[in-house]
mmCIF file with all atom_site columns, C-alpha atoms in Angstrom:
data_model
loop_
_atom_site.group_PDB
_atom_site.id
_atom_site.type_symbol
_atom_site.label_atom_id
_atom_site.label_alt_id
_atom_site.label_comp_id
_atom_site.label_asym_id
_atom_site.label_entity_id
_atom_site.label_seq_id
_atom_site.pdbx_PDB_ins_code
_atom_site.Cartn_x
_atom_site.Cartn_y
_atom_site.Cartn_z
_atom_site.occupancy
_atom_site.B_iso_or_equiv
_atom_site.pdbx_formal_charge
_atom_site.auth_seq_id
_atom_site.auth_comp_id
_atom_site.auth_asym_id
_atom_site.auth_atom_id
_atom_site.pdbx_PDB_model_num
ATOM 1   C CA . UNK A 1 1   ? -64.722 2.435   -51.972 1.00 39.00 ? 1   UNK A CA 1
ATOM 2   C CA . UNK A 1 2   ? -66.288 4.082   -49.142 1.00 45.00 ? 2   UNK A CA 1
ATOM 3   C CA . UNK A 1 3   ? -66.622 8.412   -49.603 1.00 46.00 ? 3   UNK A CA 1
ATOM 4   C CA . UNK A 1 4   ? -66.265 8.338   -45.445 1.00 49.00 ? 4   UNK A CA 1
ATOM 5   C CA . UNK A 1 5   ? -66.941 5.378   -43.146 1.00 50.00 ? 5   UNK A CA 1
ATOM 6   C CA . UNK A 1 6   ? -67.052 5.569   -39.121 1.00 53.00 ? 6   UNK A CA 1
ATOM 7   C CA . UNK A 1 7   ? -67.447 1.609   -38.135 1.00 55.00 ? 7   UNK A CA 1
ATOM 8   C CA . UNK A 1 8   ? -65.265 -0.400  -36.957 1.00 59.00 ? 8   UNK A CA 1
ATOM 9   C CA . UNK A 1 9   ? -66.532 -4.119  -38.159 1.00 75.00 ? 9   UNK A CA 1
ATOM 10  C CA . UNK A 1 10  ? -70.090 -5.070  -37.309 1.00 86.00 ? 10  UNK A CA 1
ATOM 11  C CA . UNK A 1 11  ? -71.996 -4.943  -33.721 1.00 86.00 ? 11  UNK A CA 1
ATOM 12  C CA . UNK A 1 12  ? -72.706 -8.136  -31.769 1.00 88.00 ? 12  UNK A CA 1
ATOM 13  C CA . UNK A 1 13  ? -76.387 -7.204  -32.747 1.00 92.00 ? 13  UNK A CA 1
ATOM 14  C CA . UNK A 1 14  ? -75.432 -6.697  -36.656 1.00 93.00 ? 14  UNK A CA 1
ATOM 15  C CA . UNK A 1 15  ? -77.702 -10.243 -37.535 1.00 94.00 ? 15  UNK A CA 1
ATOM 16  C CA . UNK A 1 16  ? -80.973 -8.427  -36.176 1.00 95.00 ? 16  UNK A CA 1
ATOM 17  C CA . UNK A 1 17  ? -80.547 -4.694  -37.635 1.00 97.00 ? 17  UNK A CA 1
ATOM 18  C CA . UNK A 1 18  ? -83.722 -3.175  -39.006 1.00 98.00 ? 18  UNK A CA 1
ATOM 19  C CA . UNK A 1 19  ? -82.937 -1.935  -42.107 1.00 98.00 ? 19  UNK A CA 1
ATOM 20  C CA . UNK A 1 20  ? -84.906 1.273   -44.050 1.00 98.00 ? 20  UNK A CA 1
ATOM 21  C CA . UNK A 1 21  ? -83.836 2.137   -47.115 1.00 98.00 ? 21  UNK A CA 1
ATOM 22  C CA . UNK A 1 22  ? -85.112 5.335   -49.154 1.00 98.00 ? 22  UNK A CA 1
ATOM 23  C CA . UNK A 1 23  ? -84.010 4.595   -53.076 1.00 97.00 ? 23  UNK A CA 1
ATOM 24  C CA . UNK A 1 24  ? -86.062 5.153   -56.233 1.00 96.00 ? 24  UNK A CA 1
ATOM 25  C CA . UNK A 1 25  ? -84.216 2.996   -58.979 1.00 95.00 ? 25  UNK A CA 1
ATOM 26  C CA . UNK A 1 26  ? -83.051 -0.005  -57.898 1.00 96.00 ? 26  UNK A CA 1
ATOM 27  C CA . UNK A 1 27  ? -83.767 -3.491  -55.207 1.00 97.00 ? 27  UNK A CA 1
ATOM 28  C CA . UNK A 1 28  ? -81.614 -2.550  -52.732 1.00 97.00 ? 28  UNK A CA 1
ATOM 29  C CA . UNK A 1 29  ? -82.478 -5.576  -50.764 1.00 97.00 ? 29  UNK A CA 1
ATOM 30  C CA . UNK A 1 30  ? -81.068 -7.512  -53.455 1.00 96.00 ? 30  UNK A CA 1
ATOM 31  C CA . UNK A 1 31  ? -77.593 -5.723  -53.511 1.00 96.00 ? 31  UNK A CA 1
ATOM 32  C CA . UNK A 1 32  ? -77.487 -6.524  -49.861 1.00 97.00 ? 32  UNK A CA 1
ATOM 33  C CA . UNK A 1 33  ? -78.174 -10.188 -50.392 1.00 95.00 ? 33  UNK A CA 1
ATOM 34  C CA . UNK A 1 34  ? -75.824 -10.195 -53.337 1.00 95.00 ? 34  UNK A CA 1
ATOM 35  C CA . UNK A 1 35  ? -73.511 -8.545  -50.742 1.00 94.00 ? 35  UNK A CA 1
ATOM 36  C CA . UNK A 1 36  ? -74.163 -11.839 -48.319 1.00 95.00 ? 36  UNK A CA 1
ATOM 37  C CA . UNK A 1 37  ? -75.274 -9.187  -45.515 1.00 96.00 ? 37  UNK A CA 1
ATOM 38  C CA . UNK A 1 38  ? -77.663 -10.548 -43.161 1.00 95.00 ? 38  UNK A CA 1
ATOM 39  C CA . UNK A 1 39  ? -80.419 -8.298  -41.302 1.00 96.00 ? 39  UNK A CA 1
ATOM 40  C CA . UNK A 1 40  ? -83.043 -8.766  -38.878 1.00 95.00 ? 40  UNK A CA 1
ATOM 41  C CA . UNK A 1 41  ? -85.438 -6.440  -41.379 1.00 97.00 ? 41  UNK A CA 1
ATOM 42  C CA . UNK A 1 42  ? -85.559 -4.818  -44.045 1.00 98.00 ? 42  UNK A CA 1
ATOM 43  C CA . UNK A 1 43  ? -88.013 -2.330  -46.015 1.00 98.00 ? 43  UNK A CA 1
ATOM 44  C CA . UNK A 1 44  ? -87.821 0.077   -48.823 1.00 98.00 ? 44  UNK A CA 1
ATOM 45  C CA . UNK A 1 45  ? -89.528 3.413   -49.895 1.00 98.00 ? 45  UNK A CA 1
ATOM 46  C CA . UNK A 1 46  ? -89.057 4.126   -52.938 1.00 98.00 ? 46  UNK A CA 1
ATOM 47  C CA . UNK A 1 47  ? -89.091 7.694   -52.525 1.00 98.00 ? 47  UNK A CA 1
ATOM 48  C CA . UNK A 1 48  ? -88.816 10.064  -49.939 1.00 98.00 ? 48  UNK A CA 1
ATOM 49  C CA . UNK A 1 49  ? -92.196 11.156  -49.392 1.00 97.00 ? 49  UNK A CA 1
ATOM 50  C CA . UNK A 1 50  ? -93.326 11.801  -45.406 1.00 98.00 ? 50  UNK A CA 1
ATOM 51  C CA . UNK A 1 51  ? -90.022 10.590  -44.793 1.00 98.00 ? 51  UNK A CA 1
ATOM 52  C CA . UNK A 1 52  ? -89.719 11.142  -41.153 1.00 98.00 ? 52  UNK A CA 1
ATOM 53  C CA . UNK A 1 53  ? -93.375 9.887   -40.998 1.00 97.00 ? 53  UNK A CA 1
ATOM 54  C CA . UNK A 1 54  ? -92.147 6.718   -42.050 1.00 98.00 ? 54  UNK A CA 1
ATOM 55  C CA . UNK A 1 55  ? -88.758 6.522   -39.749 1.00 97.00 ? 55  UNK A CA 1
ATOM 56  C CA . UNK A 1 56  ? -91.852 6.917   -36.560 1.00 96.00 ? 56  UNK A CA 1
ATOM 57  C CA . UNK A 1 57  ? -93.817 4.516   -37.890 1.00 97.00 ? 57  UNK A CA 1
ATOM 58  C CA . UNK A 1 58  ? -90.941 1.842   -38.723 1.00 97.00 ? 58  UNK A CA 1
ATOM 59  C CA . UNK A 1 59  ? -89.779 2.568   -35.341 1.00 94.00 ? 59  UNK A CA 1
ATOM 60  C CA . UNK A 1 60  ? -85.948 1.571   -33.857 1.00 96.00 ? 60  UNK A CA 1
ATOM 61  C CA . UNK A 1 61  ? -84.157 2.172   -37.092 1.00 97.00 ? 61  UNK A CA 1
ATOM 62  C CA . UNK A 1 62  ? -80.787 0.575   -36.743 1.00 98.00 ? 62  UNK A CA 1
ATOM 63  C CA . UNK A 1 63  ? -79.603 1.413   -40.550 1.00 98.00 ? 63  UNK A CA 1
ATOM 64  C CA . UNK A 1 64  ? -80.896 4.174   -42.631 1.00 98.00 ? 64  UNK A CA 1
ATOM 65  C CA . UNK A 1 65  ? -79.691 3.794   -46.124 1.00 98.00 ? 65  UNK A CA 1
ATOM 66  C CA . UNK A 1 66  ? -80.102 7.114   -48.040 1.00 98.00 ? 66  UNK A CA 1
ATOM 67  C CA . UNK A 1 67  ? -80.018 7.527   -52.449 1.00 98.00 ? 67  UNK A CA 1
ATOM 68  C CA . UNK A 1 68  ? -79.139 10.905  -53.127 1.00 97.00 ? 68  UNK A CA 1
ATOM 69  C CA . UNK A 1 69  ? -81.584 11.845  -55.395 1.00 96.00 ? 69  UNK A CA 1
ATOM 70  C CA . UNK A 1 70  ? -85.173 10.756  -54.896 1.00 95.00 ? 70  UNK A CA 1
ATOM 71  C CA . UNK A 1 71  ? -88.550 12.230  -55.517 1.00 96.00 ? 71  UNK A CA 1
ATOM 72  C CA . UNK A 1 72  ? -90.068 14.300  -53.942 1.00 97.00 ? 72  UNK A CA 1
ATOM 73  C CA . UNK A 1 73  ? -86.253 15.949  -51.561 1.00 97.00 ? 73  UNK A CA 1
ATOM 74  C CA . UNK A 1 74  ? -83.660 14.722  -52.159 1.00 98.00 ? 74  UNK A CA 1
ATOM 75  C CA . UNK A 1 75  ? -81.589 12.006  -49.256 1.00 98.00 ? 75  UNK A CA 1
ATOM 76  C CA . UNK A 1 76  ? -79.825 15.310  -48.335 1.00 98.00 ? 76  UNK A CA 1
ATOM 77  C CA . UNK A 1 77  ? -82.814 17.159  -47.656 1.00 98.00 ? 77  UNK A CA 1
ATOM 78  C CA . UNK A 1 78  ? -83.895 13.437  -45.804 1.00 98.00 ? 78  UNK A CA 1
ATOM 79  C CA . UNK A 1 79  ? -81.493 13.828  -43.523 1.00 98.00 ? 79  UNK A CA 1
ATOM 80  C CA . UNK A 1 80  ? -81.448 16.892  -43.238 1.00 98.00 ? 80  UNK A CA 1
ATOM 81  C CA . UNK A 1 81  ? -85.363 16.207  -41.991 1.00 98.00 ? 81  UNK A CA 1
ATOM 82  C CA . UNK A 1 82  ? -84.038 13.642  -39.888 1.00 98.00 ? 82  UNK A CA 1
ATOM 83  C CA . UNK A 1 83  ? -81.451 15.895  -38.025 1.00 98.00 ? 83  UNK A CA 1
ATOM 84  C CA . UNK A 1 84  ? -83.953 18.296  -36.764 1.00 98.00 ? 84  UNK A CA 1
ATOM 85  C CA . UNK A 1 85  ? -86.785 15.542  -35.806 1.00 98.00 ? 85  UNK A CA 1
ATOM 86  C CA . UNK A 1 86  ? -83.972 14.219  -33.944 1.00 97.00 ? 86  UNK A CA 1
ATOM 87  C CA . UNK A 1 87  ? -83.113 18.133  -32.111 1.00 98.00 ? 87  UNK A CA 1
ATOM 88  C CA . UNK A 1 88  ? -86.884 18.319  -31.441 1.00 98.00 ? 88  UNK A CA 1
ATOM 89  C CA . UNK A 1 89  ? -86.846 14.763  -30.040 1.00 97.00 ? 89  UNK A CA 1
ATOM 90  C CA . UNK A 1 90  ? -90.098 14.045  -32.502 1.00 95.00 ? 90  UNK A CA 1
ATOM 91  C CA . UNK A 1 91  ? -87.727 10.707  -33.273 1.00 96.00 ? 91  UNK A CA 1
ATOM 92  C CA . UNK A 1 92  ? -84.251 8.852   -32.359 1.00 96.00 ? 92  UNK A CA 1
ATOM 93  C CA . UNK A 1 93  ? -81.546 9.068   -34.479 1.00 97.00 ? 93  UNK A CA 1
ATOM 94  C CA . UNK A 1 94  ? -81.142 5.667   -36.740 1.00 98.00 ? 94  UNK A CA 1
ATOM 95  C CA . UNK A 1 95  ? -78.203 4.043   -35.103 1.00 97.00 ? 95  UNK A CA 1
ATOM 96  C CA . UNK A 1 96  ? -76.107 4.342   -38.473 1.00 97.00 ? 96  UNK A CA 1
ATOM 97  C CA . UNK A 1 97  ? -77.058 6.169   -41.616 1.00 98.00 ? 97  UNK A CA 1
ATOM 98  C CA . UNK A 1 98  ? -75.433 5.323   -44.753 1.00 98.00 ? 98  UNK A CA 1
ATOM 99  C CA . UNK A 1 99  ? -75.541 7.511   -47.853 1.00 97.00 ? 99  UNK A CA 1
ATOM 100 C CA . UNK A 1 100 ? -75.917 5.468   -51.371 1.00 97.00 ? 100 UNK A CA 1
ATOM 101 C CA . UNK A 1 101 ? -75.495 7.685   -54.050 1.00 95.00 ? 101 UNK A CA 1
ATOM 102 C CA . UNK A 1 102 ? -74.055 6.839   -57.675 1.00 94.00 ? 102 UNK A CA 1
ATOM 103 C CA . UNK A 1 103 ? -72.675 9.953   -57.440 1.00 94.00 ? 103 UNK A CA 1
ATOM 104 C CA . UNK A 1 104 ? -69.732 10.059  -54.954 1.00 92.00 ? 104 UNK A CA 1
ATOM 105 C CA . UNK A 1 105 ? -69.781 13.981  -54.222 1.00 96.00 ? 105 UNK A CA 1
ATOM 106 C CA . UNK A 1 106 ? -73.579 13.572  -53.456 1.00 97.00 ? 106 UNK A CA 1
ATOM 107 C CA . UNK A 1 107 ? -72.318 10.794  -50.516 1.00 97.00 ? 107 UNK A CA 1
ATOM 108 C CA . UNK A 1 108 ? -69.809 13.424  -49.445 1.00 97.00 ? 108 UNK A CA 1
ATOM 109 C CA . UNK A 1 109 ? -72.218 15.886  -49.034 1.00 97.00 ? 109 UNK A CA 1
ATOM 110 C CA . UNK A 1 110 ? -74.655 13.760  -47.292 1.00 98.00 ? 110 UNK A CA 1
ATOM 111 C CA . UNK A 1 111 ? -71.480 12.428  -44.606 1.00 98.00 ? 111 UNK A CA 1
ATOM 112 C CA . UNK A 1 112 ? -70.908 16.300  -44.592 1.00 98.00 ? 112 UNK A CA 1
ATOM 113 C CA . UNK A 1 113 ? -74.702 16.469  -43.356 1.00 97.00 ? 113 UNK A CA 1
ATOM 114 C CA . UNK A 1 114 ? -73.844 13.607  -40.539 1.00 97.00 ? 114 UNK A CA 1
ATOM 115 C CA . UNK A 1 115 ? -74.385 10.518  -42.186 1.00 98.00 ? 115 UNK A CA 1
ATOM 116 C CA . UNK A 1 116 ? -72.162 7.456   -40.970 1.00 97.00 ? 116 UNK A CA 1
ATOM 117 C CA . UNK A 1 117 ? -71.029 6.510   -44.283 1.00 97.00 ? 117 UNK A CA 1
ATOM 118 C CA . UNK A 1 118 ? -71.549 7.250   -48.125 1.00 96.00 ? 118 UNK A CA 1
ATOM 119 C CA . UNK A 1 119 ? -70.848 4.163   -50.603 1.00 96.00 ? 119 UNK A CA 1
ATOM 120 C CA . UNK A 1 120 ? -71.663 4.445   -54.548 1.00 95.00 ? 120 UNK A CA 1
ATOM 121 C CA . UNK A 1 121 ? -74.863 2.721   -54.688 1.00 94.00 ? 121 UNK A CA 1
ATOM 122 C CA . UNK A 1 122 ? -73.827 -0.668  -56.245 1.00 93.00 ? 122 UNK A CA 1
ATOM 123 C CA . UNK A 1 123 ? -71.577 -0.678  -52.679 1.00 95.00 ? 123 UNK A CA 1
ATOM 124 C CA . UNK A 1 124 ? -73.245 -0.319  -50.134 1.00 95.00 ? 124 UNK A CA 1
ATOM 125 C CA . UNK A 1 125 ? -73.058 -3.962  -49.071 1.00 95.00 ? 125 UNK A CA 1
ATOM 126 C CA . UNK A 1 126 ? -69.058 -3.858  -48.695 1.00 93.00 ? 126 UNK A CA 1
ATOM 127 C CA . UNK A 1 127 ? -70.192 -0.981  -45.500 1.00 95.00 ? 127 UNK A CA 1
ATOM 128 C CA . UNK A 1 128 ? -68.123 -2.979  -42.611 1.00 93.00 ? 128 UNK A CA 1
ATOM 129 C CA . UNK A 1 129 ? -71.298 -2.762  -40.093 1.00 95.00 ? 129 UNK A CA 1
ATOM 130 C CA . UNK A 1 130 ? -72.996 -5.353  -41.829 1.00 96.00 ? 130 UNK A CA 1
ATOM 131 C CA . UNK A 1 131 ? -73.577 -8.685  -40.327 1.00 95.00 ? 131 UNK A CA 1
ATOM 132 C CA . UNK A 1 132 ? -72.312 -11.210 -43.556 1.00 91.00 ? 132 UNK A CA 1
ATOM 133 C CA . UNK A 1 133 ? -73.485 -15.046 -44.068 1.00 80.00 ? 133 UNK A CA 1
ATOM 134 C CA . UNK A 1 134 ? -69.747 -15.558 -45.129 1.00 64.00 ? 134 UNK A CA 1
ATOM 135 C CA . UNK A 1 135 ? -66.207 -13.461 -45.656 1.00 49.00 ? 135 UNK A CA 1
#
């Protein structure tokens, strides 16, 4: 299911992770509950606008969750974004970013760019970092 994947299973802290997701289309918080994950918090921009703006202002971002293509850059672009904030130390890197594409070469190509993980969108719950109510 997964393009690429680096966890293991979920951290002792998985319950509590601040979650920011950047997708246009659909309720990504409801996948994840339909998924049974459990987080700590959870917001969504639905698109990618000031995008490193909003990773400072959400502050300790445990998961990033990244669509592919959004208005106005794409999640490549994103993270790409991301990656140099992080170099210039104008941020921290999100503890785990997870690409979320429907379209599995655009998940390669963002795990190509350093993301974590890349799921098809409708997946992203079955990511084995996420705390679960049951499983």
């Amino acid at each position: 299911r997964a393009s690429a994947s680096s966890a293991v299973g979920p951290s002792d802290d998985a319950a509590e992770y601040r979650v920011l997701a950047f997708e246009d289309s659909y309720d990504i918080r409801a996948l994840l509950k339909n998924a049974d994950v459990r987080m700590g918090h959870f917001e969504q921009r639905w698109s990618s606008e000031n995008a490193v703006e909003v990773l400072r202002e959400f502050g300790r971002v445990d998961v990033l969750l990244l669509d592919f293509y959004l208005p106005p850059v794409t999640g490549l672009t994103v993270l790409q974004q991301v990656n140099e904030a992080v170099l210039a130390g104008a941020i921290e890197r999100p503890r785990h970013v997870v690409g979320m594409s429907s379209v599995s070469s655009c998940n390669n190509r963002l795990v190509a760019e350093g993301a974590d993980a890349g799921f098809v969108k409708w997946d992203v719950g079955q990511w084995e970092g996420w705390a679960r109510d049951r499983w």
